[in-house]
């Protein structure tokens, strides 16, 4: 059976149907997705056959909405989840920006780079799109580039907003491409000072670090994803929260989308006429399986507790960081779910080979997706001594295979005393 594309139409008699797709279990030890929790998979598989208006499916969506307000730390009415992935929520977050609005986007890695591209594609005029269809440069969008490996600071945001006086500003809270935490407080304060509506990509931080979005009132929109800090299945539900300022703006100016229109979409989550209501209004065909799995992911997060989970990430990331540094790597990240590092000088340039070797064995770490090439090792949903020891051991094996002078026993011994110190 060939998996090469066959561009000639084959009749049904000629067509040989592919065998059932088997996908192996791997250890997702990258920036995301994390390994889906068995409880989430179990709820997905156990859900009955029910349509998108069935009472328990709608109840699940309502309960998920209330849990999301806890997870975000907010009293924003328009807190719900967008079907799809992180980019679906971000697309919804950018939808209230209209052509001609001035926007400043801060970019310090792959993902904030795509945020900026999304905004530019969304607001470019027909002429601007035609001039550069896949990478338009609309006049009203200013991109502020911060070098890979560095954080966006409050001073950078303040200077850009003072100079450009935009209506909107966009920043990633945690830039997963380079593993850097950006200055959320500084971003909020500059937005407040210059009366700018802030949009935050919190795809990598929500459910990992402990914060309440209501403490950052100048940030009017927050968008996250199903499968990083929230331990849901990819392509189920991406959390989003808008404050009333954005919703009022949409009421005045509109929003050029049916699918990703917050006011219309939220009606299916029983948010209507400025309040939580009993009945859902059809927006699209939600999946009872997706709802059941997402509901369990939110229960898992709240049962663990936001503060405890954040402390666990910080503790285990430090164990991994220490081990990787002992192997001669230089860590340049400061996120607590991910270690981004340069290999020792002898192995420089061999990052992709090392990552490829690991991935071939089901140890799914990642290189950086934009230059410079670095190695990314993540610990999403790997918050136990056994899981961290497994990750460190496998990475040590890969380093040894590449010829690095790594003493695996010593590294694992040090890790074991660190883990026992808690
Ligand atoms: C992963 C990620 C995204 C994209 O999320 P998808 O679920 O892949 O659509 C966007 N922004 C940041 C900061 C991310 O880490």
XYZ file of C-alpha atoms and ligand atoms in Angstrom:
437
model
C 0.000 0.000 0.000
C 1.497 3.264 -1.117
C 0.862 6.495 0.746
C 2.053 8.570 -2.211
C -0.669 10.866 -3.480
C -2.284 9.506 -6.612
C -3.642 12.425 -8.573
C -5.523 10.282 -11.101
C -9.079 9.586 -10.118
C -9.549 5.903 -9.366
C -12.917 4.243 -9.567
C -14.282 2.704 -6.393
C -13.396 -0.781 -7.679
C -9.784 0.220 -8.291
C -9.295 2.145 -5.077
C -7.604 0.156 -2.349
C -8.810 1.475 1.026
C -6.039 2.268 3.481
C -5.691 0.094 6.576
C -6.961 1.512 9.883
C -4.722 4.279 11.146
C -2.580 3.240 14.095
C -0.861 6.007 16.055
C 1.618 4.975 18.758
C 1.809 6.373 22.272
C 4.651 8.872 22.567
C 5.915 11.049 25.381
C 4.917 14.606 24.452
C 7.808 16.486 26.066
C 7.753 19.623 23.976
C 6.159 23.069 24.166
C 2.684 21.607 23.561
C 0.530 19.682 23.182
C 1.022 17.945 26.495
C 0.139 14.287 26.951
C -3.634 14.240 27.294
C -4.691 13.100 30.719
C -6.333 9.625 30.766
C -9.312 11.127 32.596
C -9.931 13.486 29.679
C -9.703 10.680 27.116
C -11.996 8.506 29.229
C -14.709 11.211 29.339
C -14.384 11.716 25.582
C -14.852 7.989 24.895
C -17.610 7.559 27.503
C -19.853 10.335 26.196
C -23.107 9.070 24.758
C -24.443 9.921 21.333
C -26.218 13.246 21.892
C -26.750 16.338 19.796
C -25.570 19.865 20.489
C -28.849 20.988 22.094
C -29.307 17.934 24.354
C -29.785 19.061 27.969
C -26.618 17.501 29.432
C -24.433 18.772 26.589
C -25.752 22.296 27.187
C -25.355 21.867 30.954
C -21.752 20.773 30.338
C -21.118 23.941 28.339
C -22.643 26.109 31.064
C -20.581 24.407 33.772
C -17.471 24.735 31.607
C -18.215 28.469 31.279
C -18.414 28.854 35.088
C -15.206 26.834 35.547
C -13.465 28.983 32.931
C -14.246 32.125 34.941
C -12.418 30.467 37.877
C -9.517 29.407 35.685
C -9.124 32.933 34.260
C -9.828 34.667 37.582
C -12.472 36.923 36.102
C -15.987 38.192 36.383
C -16.090 38.891 32.618
C -19.484 37.713 31.368
C -18.055 36.978 27.918
C -15.861 34.115 29.073
C -16.405 30.933 27.076
C -14.436 28.760 24.652
C -14.042 28.811 20.886
C -14.212 25.540 18.931
C -10.809 24.690 17.513
C -7.257 25.438 18.611
C -5.429 28.410 20.059
C -5.452 30.168 16.687
C -9.247 29.893 16.609
C -9.475 31.805 19.894
C -6.876 34.301 18.689
C -8.762 34.800 15.431
C -11.830 35.589 17.528
C -9.762 37.937 19.711
C -8.578 39.865 16.631
C -12.008 39.948 14.961
C -13.200 43.170 16.721
C -10.185 45.004 15.214
C -11.515 46.710 12.081
C -9.650 47.852 8.974
C -8.121 51.256 9.627
C -7.722 50.720 13.394
C -4.165 51.352 14.480
C -2.503 48.302 16.091
C 0.917 47.712 17.661
C 2.075 44.064 17.847
C 5.052 42.966 19.939
C 6.983 40.035 18.469
C 9.696 38.027 20.252
C 9.339 34.585 18.721
C 7.399 32.229 16.471
C 3.980 32.531 18.085
C 3.836 36.268 18.638
C 5.082 36.429 15.041
C 1.986 34.508 13.911
C -0.219 36.722 16.119
C 1.196 39.712 14.237
C 0.655 37.975 10.869
C -2.944 37.132 11.835
C -3.643 40.773 12.644
C -2.026 41.950 9.406
C -3.994 39.450 7.292
C -7.180 40.480 9.068
C -6.922 44.254 8.592
C -5.041 44.587 5.282
C -6.900 46.386 2.496
C -7.479 44.552 -0.803
C -4.532 46.460 -2.312
C -2.250 45.633 0.620
C -3.208 41.950 0.392
C -2.675 41.838 -3.359
C 0.763 43.416 -2.943
C 1.843 40.592 -0.612
C -0.892 37.952 -0.330
C 0.666 35.778 2.376
C 2.476 38.457 4.340
C 0.755 41.811 3.850
C 2.138 44.955 5.450
C -0.897 47.115 6.238
C -0.156 50.739 6.969
C -1.953 50.742 10.303
C -0.141 47.818 11.914
C 3.193 48.516 13.602
C 5.321 45.454 14.423
C 7.810 45.927 17.235
C 10.476 43.189 17.003
C 12.314 42.075 20.121
C 15.246 39.674 19.539
C 14.683 35.920 20.028
C 15.611 34.902 23.558
C 14.651 38.254 25.085
C 11.439 39.305 26.812
C 9.143 42.155 25.852
C 9.601 44.631 28.715
C 7.231 47.264 30.059
C 9.633 49.948 28.820
C 9.470 48.623 25.255
C 5.662 48.622 25.378
C 5.493 52.076 26.952
C 7.823 53.608 24.353
C 5.927 52.051 21.411
C 2.475 53.040 22.667
C 3.640 56.592 23.440
C 5.078 56.923 19.939
C 2.352 55.266 17.866
C -0.773 55.987 19.931
C -2.644 52.892 18.678
C -6.180 51.793 19.452
C -5.037 48.181 20.110
C -1.869 46.433 21.313
C -1.112 42.702 21.030
C 1.441 40.668 22.998
C 2.022 37.029 23.920
C 2.135 36.543 27.688
C 4.528 33.584 27.405
C 6.271 33.275 24.009
C 6.579 29.525 23.515
C 8.932 29.865 20.537
C 11.762 31.196 22.681
C 10.428 30.199 26.099
C 10.309 33.793 27.327
C 7.891 35.445 29.764
C 6.828 38.929 28.676
C 5.967 41.749 31.062
C 2.201 41.532 31.521
C 2.073 44.186 34.258
C 4.099 46.605 32.147
C 1.878 45.905 29.130
C -1.271 46.513 31.185
C 0.091 49.734 32.702
C 1.152 51.167 29.337
C -2.229 50.250 27.807
C -4.005 51.952 30.735
C -1.844 55.081 30.459
C -2.378 55.483 26.687
C -5.991 54.311 26.631
C -5.169 51.314 24.430
C -7.178 48.095 24.321
C -4.775 45.239 25.085
C -5.053 41.761 23.596
C -3.030 38.992 25.251
C -2.155 35.615 23.746
C -2.150 33.537 26.950
C -2.007 30.208 25.101
C 1.096 29.057 26.967
C 0.478 30.593 30.385
C -3.161 29.895 31.269
C -3.318 26.915 33.612
C 0.450 26.947 34.191
C 1.119 30.135 36.137
C -1.302 31.516 38.700
C -2.846 34.860 37.757
C -6.231 36.583 37.679
C -6.939 38.413 34.456
C -9.111 40.905 36.356
C -5.886 42.266 37.910
C -5.004 43.591 34.401
C -8.039 45.698 33.507
C -6.468 47.430 30.481
C -6.171 44.029 28.822
C -9.588 43.708 27.251
C -9.173 40.300 25.553
C -7.439 37.049 26.534
C -7.141 33.981 24.283
C -5.751 30.536 25.132
C -5.771 26.965 23.766
C -7.128 23.515 24.673
C -3.916 21.492 25.065
C -1.181 23.288 27.003
C -1.951 24.480 30.548
C -5.506 23.267 30.110
C -5.138 19.534 29.644
C -7.805 19.127 27.001
C -7.687 17.458 23.627
C -6.365 19.590 20.766
C -9.101 20.953 18.484
C -11.765 20.897 21.169
C -12.158 24.214 22.986
C -9.908 27.253 23.255
C -10.712 29.468 26.273
C -11.386 33.143 25.643
C -12.454 36.121 27.730
C -13.572 39.608 26.677
C -14.359 42.456 29.019
C -17.377 44.696 28.495
C -15.364 47.380 26.721
C -14.830 45.079 23.702
C -18.395 43.787 23.741
C -19.742 47.367 23.813
C -17.455 48.240 20.901
C -18.788 45.267 18.913
C -22.331 46.391 19.690
C -21.501 49.787 18.172
C -19.268 48.844 15.260
C -20.015 45.214 14.509
C -17.586 42.385 13.872
C -16.974 40.980 10.386
C -17.559 37.288 11.114
C -20.461 35.015 11.894
C -18.373 32.107 13.169
C -15.944 34.099 15.310
C -18.326 36.813 16.456
C -18.199 36.792 20.285
C -21.755 38.060 20.767
C -23.197 35.422 18.450
C -20.932 32.539 19.511
C -21.506 33.144 23.247
C -25.252 32.579 22.833
C -24.608 28.849 22.560
C -22.817 29.099 25.942
C -26.001 30.612 27.387
C -24.717 34.191 27.417
C -27.225 36.604 25.921
C -28.579 40.123 26.433
C -25.798 41.009 28.845
C -26.377 38.076 31.200
C -26.123 34.339 31.782
C -29.344 32.777 30.558
C -30.892 29.323 30.890
C -31.328 28.411 27.257
C -28.675 27.932 24.610
C -29.180 29.444 21.162
C -27.775 27.493 18.224
C -24.527 28.868 16.827
C -22.868 25.755 15.395
C -22.947 22.017 15.973
C -20.998 21.500 19.164
C -19.753 18.002 19.959
C -20.917 16.250 23.118
C -17.624 14.292 23.130
C -15.593 17.489 22.969
C -17.715 19.123 25.676
C -17.349 16.104 27.995
C -13.566 15.968 27.582
C -13.105 19.731 28.007
C -15.313 19.732 31.114
C -13.086 17.035 32.652
C -9.919 18.963 31.755
C -11.261 22.007 33.617
C -12.265 19.861 36.609
C -8.742 18.388 36.690
C -7.174 21.853 36.713
C -9.430 23.183 39.472
C -9.030 20.020 41.573
C -5.249 20.348 41.340
C -5.661 24.045 42.225
C -4.176 26.886 40.181
C -1.631 27.864 42.853
C -0.501 24.292 43.553
C -0.176 23.559 39.867
C 1.907 26.695 39.308
C 4.184 25.717 42.222
C 4.544 22.190 40.804
C 5.572 23.520 37.390
C 8.166 25.815 38.961
C 9.615 22.959 41.047
C 9.865 20.396 38.255
C 11.110 22.869 35.654
C 13.982 23.708 38.002
C 14.893 20.024 38.279
C 14.951 19.650 34.504
C 16.844 22.944 34.037
C 19.551 21.940 36.545
C 19.987 18.554 34.840
C 20.234 20.018 31.342
C 22.750 22.607 32.553
C 24.826 19.849 34.170
C 24.949 18.226 30.712
C 26.626 21.406 29.408
C 23.592 23.043 27.808
C 22.867 26.754 28.199
C 19.251 27.495 29.129
C 17.876 30.773 27.740
C 14.183 30.438 28.679
C 12.349 31.498 31.828
C 8.941 29.827 31.388
C 8.121 27.133 33.974
C 6.644 24.610 31.532
C 9.499 24.568 29.056
C 13.293 24.567 28.899
C 14.815 26.141 25.782
C 18.552 25.568 25.511
C 21.652 25.765 23.366
C 23.644 22.550 23.080
C 27.272 22.552 24.314
C 29.718 24.105 21.793
C 30.864 20.668 20.523
C 27.320 19.830 19.439
C 26.328 23.242 18.075
C 24.596 22.835 14.710
C 23.400 19.318 15.588
C 20.184 20.390 17.344
C 17.853 19.036 14.668
C 19.725 15.722 14.505
C 19.473 15.274 18.269
C 15.781 16.195 18.293
C 15.183 13.848 15.334
C 16.843 10.947 17.179
C 14.651 11.571 20.238
C 11.450 11.875 18.208
C 12.211 8.644 16.310
C 12.093 6.915 19.718
C 8.789 8.458 20.738
C 10.439 11.078 22.964
C 8.759 14.079 21.359
C 10.920 17.129 22.117
C 11.191 20.024 19.639
C 13.656 22.347 17.996
C 12.784 26.039 17.831
C 10.698 26.771 14.723
C 12.449 30.027 13.891
C 16.132 30.992 14.051
C 18.323 30.490 16.006
C 17.899 26.715 16.285
C 17.660 25.630 19.894
C 16.282 22.569 21.671
C 12.950 22.759 23.523
C 12.014 20.261 26.232
C 8.642 20.650 27.923
C 6.967 19.190 30.990
C 3.250 19.736 30.296
C 1.298 17.313 32.481
C 4.575 15.627 33.571
C 4.418 16.835 37.168
C 5.750 13.799 39.037
C 9.259 12.746 40.087
C 8.978 9.653 37.852
C 8.001 11.665 34.786
C 10.795 14.232 35.207
C 13.330 11.464 35.829
C 12.177 9.736 32.643
C 12.576 12.945 30.611
C 16.029 13.690 32.031
C 17.167 10.085 31.489
C 16.032 10.034 27.881
C 17.651 13.374 27.143
C 20.911 12.193 28.750
C 20.833 9.079 26.531
C 20.387 11.259 23.443
C 23.301 13.507 24.468
C 25.542 10.485 25.118
C 24.592 9.030 21.736
C 25.763 12.280 20.110
C 29.113 11.966 21.904
C 28.607 14.406 24.784
C 30.622 13.562 27.912
C 27.561 13.139 30.125
C 27.648 11.110 33.346
C 24.072 9.882 33.407
C 24.302 8.254 36.853
C 25.588 11.434 38.433
C 22.906 13.558 36.715
C 20.125 11.227 37.819
C 21.608 11.076 41.346
C 21.583 14.867 41.631
C 18.059 15.006 40.252
C 16.904 12.408 42.729
C 18.254 14.422 45.695
C 16.642 17.581 44.310
C 13.284 15.812 43.929
C 13.564 14.393 47.443
C 14.248 17.874 48.872
C 10.620 18.940 48.550
C 0.808 26.964 20.876
C 0.661 28.440 20.767
C -0.243 29.026 19.857
C -1.043 28.224 18.862
O -1.924 27.331 19.466
P -2.641 26.175 18.563
O -3.448 25.428 19.579
O -1.542 25.380 17.937
O -3.499 26.852 17.562
C -0.352 30.413 19.872
N 0.341 31.174 20.718
C 1.210 30.653 21.606
C 1.948 31.555 22.535
C 1.393 29.266 21.664
O 2.255 28.740 22.537
